Short mmCIF file of C-alpha atoms in Angstrom, two decimals:
data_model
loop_
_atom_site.label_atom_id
_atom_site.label_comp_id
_atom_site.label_asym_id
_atom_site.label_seq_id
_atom_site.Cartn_x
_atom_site.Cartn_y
_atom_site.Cartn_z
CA UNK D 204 -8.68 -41.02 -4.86
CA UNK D 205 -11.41 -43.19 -3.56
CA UNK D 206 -14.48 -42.45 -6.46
CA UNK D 207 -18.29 -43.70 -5.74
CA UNK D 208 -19.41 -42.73 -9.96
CA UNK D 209 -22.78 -44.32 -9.16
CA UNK D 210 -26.10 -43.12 -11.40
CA UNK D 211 -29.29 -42.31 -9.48
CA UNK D 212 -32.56 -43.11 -10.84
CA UNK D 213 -33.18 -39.91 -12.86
CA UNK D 214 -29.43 -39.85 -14.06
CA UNK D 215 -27.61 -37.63 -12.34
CA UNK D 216 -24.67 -38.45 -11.07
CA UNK D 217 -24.89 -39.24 -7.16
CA UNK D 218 -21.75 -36.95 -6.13
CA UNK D 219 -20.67 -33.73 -8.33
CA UNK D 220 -16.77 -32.85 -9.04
CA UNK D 221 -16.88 -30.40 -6.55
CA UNK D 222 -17.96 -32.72 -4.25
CA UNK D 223 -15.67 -35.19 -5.18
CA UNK D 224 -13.18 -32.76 -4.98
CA UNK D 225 -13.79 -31.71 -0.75
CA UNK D 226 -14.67 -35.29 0.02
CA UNK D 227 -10.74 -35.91 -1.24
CA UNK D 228 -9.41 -32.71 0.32
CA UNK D 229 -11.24 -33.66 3.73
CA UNK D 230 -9.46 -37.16 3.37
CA UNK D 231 -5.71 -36.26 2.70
CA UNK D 232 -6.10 -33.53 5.59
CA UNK D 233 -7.08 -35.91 8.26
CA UNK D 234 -5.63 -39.53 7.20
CA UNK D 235 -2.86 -38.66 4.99
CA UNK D 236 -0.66 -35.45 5.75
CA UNK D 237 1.89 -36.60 3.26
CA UNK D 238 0.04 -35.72 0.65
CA UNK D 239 -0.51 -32.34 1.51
CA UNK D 240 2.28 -30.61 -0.20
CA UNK D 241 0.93 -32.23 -3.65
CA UNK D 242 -2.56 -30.62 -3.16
CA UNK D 243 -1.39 -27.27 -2.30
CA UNK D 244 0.69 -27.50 -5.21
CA UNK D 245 -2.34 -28.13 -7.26
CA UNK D 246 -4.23 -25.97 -5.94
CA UNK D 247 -1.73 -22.89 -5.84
CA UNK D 248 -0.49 -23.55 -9.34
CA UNK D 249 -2.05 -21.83 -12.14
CA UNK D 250 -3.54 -23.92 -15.40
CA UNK D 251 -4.67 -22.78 -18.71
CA UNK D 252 -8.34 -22.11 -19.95
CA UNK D 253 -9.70 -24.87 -21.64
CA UNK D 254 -8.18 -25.41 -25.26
CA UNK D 255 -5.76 -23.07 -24.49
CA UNK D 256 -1.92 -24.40 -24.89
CA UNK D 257 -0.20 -25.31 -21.78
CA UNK D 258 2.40 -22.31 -21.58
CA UNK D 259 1.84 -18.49 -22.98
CA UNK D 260 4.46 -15.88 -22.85
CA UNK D 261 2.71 -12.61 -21.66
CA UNK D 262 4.15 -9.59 -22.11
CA UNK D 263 3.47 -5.86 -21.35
#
């Protein structure tokens, strides 16, 4: 992932995480289609809250 972390003046980041995030998505769609089948699978997969454990049986 090509990542420009520079600091403006009033120190804010100059690119957010979503940002980041389309500007990397707009790259592997045009320039590299192998990678498409990892993205999807990252973006199709489900993950757990934050501080929650990685797997959780759910049952009903």
């Amino acid at each position: 992932m090509r990542r420009n972390r520079s600091v403006l003046a009033h120190g804010r980041k100059a690119m957010s995480v979503v940002r980041y995030g389309s500007e990397e998505l707009r790259h592997v769609l045009r320039w590299v289609p192998k990678r498409i089948s990892e993205i999807l699978h990252v973006l199709i997969c489900p993950f757990p809250a934050l501080g929650q454990p990685e797997t959780e049986v759910v049952s009903y």
